[in-house]
PDB file of C-alpha atoms in Angstrom:
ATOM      1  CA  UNK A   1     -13.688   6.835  -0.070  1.00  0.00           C
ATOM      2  CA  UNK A   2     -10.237   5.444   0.696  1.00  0.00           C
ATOM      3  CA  UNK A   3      -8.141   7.461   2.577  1.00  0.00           C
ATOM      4  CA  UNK A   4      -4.013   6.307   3.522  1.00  0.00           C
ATOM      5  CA  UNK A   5      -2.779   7.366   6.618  1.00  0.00           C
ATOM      6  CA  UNK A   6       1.145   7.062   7.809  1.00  0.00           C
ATOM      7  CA  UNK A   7       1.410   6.868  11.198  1.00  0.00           C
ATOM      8  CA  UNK A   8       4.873   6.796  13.200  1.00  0.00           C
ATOM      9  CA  UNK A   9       4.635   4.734  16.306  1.00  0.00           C
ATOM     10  CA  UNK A  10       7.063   3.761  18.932  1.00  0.00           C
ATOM     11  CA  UNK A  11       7.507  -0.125  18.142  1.00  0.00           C
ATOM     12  CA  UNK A  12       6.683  -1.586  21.096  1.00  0.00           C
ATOM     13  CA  UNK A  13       4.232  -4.511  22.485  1.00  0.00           C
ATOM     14  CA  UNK A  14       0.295  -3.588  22.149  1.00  0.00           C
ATOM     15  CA  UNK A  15       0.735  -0.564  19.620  1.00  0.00           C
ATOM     16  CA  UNK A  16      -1.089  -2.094  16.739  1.00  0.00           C
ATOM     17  CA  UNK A  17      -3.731  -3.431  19.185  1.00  0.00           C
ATOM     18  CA  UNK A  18      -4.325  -0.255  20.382  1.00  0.00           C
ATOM     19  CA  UNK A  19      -4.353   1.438  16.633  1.00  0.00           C
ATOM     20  CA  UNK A  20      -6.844  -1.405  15.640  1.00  0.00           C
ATOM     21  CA  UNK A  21      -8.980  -0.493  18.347  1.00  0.00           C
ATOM     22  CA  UNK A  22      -9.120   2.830  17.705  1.00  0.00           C
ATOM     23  CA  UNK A  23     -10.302   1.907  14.388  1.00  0.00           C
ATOM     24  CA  UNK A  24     -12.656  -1.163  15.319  1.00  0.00           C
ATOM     25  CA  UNK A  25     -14.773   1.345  18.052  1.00  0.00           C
ATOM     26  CA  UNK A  26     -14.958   4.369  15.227  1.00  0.00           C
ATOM     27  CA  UNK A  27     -16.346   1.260  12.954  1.00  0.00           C
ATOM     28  CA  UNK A  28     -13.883   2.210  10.233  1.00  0.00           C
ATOM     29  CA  UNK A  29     -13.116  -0.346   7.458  1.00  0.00           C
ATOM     30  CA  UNK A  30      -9.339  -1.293   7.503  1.00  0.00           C
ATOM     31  CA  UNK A  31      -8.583  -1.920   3.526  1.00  0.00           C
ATOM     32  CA  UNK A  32      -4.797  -2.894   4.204  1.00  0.00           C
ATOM     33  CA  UNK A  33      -2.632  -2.505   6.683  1.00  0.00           C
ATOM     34  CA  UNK A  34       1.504  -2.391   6.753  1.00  0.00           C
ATOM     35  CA  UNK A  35       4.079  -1.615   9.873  1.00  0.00           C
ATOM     36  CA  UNK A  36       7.772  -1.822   9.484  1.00  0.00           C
ATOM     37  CA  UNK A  37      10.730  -1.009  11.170  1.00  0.00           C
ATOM     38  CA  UNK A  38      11.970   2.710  10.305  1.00  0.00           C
ATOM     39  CA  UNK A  39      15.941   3.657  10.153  1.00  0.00           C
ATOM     40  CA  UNK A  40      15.249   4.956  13.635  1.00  0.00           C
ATOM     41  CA  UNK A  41      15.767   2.613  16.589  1.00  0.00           C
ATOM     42  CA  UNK A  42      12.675   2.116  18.455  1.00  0.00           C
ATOM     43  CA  UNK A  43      10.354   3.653  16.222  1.00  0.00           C
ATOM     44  CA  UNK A  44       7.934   1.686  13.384  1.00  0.00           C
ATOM     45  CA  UNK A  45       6.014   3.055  10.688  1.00  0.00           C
ATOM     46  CA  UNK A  46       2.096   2.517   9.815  1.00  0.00           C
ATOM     47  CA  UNK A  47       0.883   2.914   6.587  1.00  0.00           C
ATOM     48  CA  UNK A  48      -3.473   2.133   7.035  1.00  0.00           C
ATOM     49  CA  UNK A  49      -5.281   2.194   3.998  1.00  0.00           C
ATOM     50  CA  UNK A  50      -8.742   2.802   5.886  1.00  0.00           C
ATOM     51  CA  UNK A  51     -12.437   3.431   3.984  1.00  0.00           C
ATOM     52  CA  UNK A  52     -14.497   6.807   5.341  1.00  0.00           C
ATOM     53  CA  UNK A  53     -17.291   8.312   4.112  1.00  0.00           C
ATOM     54  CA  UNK A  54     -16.146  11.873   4.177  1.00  0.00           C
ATOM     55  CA  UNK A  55     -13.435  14.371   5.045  1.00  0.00           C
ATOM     56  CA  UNK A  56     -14.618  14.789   8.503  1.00  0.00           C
ATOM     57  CA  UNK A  57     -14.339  11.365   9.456  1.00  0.00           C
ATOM     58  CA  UNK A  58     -11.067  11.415   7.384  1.00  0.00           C
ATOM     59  CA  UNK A  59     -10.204  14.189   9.908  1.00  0.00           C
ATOM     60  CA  UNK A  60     -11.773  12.386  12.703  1.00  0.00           C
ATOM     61  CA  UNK A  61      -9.979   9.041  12.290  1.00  0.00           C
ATOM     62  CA  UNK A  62      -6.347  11.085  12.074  1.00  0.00           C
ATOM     63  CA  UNK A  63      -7.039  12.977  15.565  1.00  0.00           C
ATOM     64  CA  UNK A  64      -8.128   9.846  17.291  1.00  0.00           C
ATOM     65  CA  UNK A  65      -4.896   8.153  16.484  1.00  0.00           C
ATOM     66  CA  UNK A  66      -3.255  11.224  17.503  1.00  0.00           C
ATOM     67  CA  UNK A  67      -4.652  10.980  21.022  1.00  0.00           C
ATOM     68  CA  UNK A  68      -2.419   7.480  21.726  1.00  0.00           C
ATOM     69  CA  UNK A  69       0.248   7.811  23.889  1.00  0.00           C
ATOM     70  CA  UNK A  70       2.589   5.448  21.499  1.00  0.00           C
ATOM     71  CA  UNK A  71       1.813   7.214  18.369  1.00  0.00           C
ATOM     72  CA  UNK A  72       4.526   9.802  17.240  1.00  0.00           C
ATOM     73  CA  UNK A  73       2.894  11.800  14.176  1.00  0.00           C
ATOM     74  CA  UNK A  74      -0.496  10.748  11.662  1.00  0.00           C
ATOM     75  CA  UNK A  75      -0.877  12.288   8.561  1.00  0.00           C
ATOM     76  CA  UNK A  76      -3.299  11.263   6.084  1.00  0.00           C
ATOM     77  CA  UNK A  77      -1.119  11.301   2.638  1.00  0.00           C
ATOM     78  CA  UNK A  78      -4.172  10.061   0.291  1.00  0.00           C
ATOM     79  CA  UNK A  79      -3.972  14.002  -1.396  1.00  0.00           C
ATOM     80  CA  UNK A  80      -0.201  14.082  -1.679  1.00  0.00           C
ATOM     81  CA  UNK A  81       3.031  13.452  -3.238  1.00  0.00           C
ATOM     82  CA  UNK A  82       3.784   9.834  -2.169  1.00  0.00           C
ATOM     83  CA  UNK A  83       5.678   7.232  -3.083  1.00  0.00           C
ATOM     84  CA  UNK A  84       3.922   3.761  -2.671  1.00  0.00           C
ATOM     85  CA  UNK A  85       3.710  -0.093  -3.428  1.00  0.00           C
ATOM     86  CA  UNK A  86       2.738  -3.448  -2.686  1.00  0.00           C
ATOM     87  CA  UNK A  87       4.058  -6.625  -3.090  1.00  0.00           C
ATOM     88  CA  UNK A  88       1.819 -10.410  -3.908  1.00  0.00           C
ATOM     89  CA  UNK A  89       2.901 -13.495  -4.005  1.00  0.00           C
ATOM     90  CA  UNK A  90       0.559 -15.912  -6.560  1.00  0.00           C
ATOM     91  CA  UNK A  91       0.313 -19.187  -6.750  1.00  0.00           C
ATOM     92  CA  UNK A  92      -0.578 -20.136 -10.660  1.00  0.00           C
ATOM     93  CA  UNK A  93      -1.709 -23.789 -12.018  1.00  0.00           C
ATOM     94  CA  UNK A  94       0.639 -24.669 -14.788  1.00  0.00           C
ATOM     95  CA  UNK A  95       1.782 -26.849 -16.977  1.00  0.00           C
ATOM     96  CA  UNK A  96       4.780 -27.749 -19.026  1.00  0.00           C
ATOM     97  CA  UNK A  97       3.366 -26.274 -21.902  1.00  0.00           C
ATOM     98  CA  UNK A  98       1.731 -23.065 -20.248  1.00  0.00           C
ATOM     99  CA  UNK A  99       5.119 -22.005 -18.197  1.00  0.00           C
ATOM    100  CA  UNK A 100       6.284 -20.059 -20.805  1.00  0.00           C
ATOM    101  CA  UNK A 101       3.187 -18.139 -21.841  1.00  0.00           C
ATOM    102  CA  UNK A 102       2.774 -17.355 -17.962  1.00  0.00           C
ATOM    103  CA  UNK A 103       6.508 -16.612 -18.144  1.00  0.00           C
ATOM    104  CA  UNK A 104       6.205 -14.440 -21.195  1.00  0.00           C
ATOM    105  CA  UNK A 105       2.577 -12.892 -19.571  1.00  0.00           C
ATOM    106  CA  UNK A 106       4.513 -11.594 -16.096  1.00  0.00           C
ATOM    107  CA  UNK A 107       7.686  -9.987 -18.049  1.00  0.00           C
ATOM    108  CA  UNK A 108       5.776  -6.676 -19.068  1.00  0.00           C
ATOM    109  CA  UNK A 109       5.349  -6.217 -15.339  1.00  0.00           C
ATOM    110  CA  UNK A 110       8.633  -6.707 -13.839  1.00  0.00           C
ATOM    111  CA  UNK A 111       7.550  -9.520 -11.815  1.00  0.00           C
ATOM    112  CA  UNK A 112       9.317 -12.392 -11.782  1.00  0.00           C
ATOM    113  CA  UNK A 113       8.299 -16.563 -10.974  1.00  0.00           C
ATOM    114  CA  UNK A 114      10.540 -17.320  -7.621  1.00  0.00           C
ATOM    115  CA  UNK A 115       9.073 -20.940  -7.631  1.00  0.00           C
ATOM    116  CA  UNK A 116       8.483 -23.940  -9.642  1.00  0.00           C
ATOM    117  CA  UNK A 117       6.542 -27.182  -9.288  1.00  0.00           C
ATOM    118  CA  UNK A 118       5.089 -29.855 -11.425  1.00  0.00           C
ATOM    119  CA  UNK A 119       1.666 -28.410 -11.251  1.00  0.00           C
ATOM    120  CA  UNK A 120       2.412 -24.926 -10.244  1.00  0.00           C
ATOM    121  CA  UNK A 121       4.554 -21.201 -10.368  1.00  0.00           C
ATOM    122  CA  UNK A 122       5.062 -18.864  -7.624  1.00  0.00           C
ATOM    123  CA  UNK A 123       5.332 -15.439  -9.002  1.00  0.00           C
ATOM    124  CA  UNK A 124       6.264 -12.663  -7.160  1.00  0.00           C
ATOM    125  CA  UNK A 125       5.366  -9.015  -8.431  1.00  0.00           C
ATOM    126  CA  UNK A 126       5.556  -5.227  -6.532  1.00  0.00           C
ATOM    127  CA  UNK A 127       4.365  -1.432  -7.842  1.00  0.00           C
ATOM    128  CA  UNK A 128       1.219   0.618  -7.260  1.00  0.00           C
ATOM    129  CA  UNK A 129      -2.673  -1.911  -6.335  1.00  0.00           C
ATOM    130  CA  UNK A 130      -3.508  -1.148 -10.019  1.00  0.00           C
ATOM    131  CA  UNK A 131      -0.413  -2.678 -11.520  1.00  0.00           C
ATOM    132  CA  UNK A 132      -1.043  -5.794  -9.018  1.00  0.00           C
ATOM    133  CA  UNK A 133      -5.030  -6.276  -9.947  1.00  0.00           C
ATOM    134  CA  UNK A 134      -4.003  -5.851 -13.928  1.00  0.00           C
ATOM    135  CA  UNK A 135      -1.427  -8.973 -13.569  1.00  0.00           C
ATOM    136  CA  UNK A 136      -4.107 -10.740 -11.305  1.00  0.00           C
ATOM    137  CA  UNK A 137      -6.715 -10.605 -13.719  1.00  0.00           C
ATOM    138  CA  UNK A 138      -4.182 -11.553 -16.759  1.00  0.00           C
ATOM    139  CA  UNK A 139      -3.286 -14.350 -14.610  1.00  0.00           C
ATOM    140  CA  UNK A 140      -7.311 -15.630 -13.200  1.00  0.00           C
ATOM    141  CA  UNK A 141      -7.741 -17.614 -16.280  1.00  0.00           C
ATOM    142  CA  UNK A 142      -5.110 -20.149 -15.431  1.00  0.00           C
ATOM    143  CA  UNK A 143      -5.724 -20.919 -12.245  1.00  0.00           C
ATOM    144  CA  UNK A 144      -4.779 -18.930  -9.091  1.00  0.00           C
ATOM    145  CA  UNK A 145      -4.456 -21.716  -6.609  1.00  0.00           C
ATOM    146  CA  UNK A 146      -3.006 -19.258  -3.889  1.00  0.00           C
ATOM    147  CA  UNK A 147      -2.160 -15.506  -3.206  1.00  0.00           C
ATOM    148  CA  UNK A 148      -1.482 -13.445  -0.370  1.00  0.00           C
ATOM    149  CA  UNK A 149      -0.833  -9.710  -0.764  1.00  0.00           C
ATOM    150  CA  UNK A 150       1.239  -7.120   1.374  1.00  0.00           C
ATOM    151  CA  UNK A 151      -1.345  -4.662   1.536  1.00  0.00           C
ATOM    152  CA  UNK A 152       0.271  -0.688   0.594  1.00  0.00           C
ATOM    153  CA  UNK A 153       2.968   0.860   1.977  1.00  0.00           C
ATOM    154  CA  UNK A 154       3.569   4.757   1.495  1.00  0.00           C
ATOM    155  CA  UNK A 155       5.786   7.333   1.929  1.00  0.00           C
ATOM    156  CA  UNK A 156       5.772  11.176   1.189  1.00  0.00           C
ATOM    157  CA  UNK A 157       8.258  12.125  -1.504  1.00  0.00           C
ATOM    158  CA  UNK A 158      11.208  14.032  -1.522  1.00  0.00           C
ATOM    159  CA  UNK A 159      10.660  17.434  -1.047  1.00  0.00           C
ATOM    160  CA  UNK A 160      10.408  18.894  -4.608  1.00  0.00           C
ATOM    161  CA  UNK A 161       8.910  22.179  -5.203  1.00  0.00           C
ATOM    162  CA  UNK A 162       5.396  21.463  -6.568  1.00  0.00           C
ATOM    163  CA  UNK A 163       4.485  22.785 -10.062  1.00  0.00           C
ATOM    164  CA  UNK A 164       2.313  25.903  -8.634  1.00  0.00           C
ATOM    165  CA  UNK A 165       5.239  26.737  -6.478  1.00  0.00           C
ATOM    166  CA  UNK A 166       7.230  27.672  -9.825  1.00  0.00           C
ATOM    167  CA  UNK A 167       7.509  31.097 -11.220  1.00  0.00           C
ATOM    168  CA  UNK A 168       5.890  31.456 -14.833  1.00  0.00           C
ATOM    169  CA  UNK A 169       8.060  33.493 -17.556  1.00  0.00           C
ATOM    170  CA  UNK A 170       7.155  34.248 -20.917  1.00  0.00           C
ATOM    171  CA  UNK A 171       8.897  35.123 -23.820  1.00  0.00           C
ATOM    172  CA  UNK A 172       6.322  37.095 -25.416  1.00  0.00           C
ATOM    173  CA  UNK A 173       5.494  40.632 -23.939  1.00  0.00           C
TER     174      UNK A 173
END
């Protein structure tokens, strides 16, 4: 099962080696992997889309990154409130005559062609993996000569009470 995990890490030379590593010795399947600068100086943020079997190696795989020196906080977020996305950038064959119907095929998905070339579009197009695979496989039949893809990137969302937090009233008695 896939499991994300947001790490906070002080951004320094050898971190991601180290996280890696971790991950390589536990022989834990690294889906995608993101780090970024946060608004704090120093500090970078993970976000490790990693596949486990089970809940105790979900466990397992959180308190071994815990144990680095550089790393700040892990939390596995797969179960939560999160806002997330990922970005891909595809290469498409075109032609004169099939630039518009790609054009007209990427609109419903707010993505948008950054690049054109005699044989080719560049589109670029971000929101959740599903939203990325459903333009990918719209977009297979013309030719993908080319695409790279950002892998996810999460964060928890702002804290909101949650729906069983809420007091229930009724009208009727």
């Amino acid at each position: 099962m896939k499991r994300i995990v947001v790490a906070t890490v002080l951004n320094q030379s050898g971190v991601l080696n180290k996280i890696t590593g971790v991950l390589a010795k536990r022989q834990f399947n690294i889906d995608s992997i993101t780090v970024g600068r946060t608004e704090t100086e120093g500090i970078s943020r993970m976000t490790i889309v990693v596949n486990v079997e089970d809940d105790r190696q979900a466990e397992q795989l959180t308190k071994q990154l815990n144990k680095l020196i550089d790393v700040i906080k892990v939390q596995d977020v797969t179960d939560q409130a999160i806002v997330s996305r990922e970005l891909a950038l595809i290469k498409v064959l075109s032609t004169a005559q099939t630039r518009s119907e790609i054009g007209g095929l990427v609109e419903p998905f707010r993505a948008s062609i950054i690049d054109v070339s005699r044989e080719s579009v560049t589109i670029q197009v971000t929101g959740d993996s599903d939203k990325v695979e459903a333009l990918v496989d719209l977009l297979k039949p013309y030719g993908i000569k080319e695409m790279v893809r950002t892998g996810l990137t999460a964060f928890l969302r702002g804290s909101q009470k949650q729906v069983t937090d809420l007091t229930s009233y009724s009208l009727l008695k």
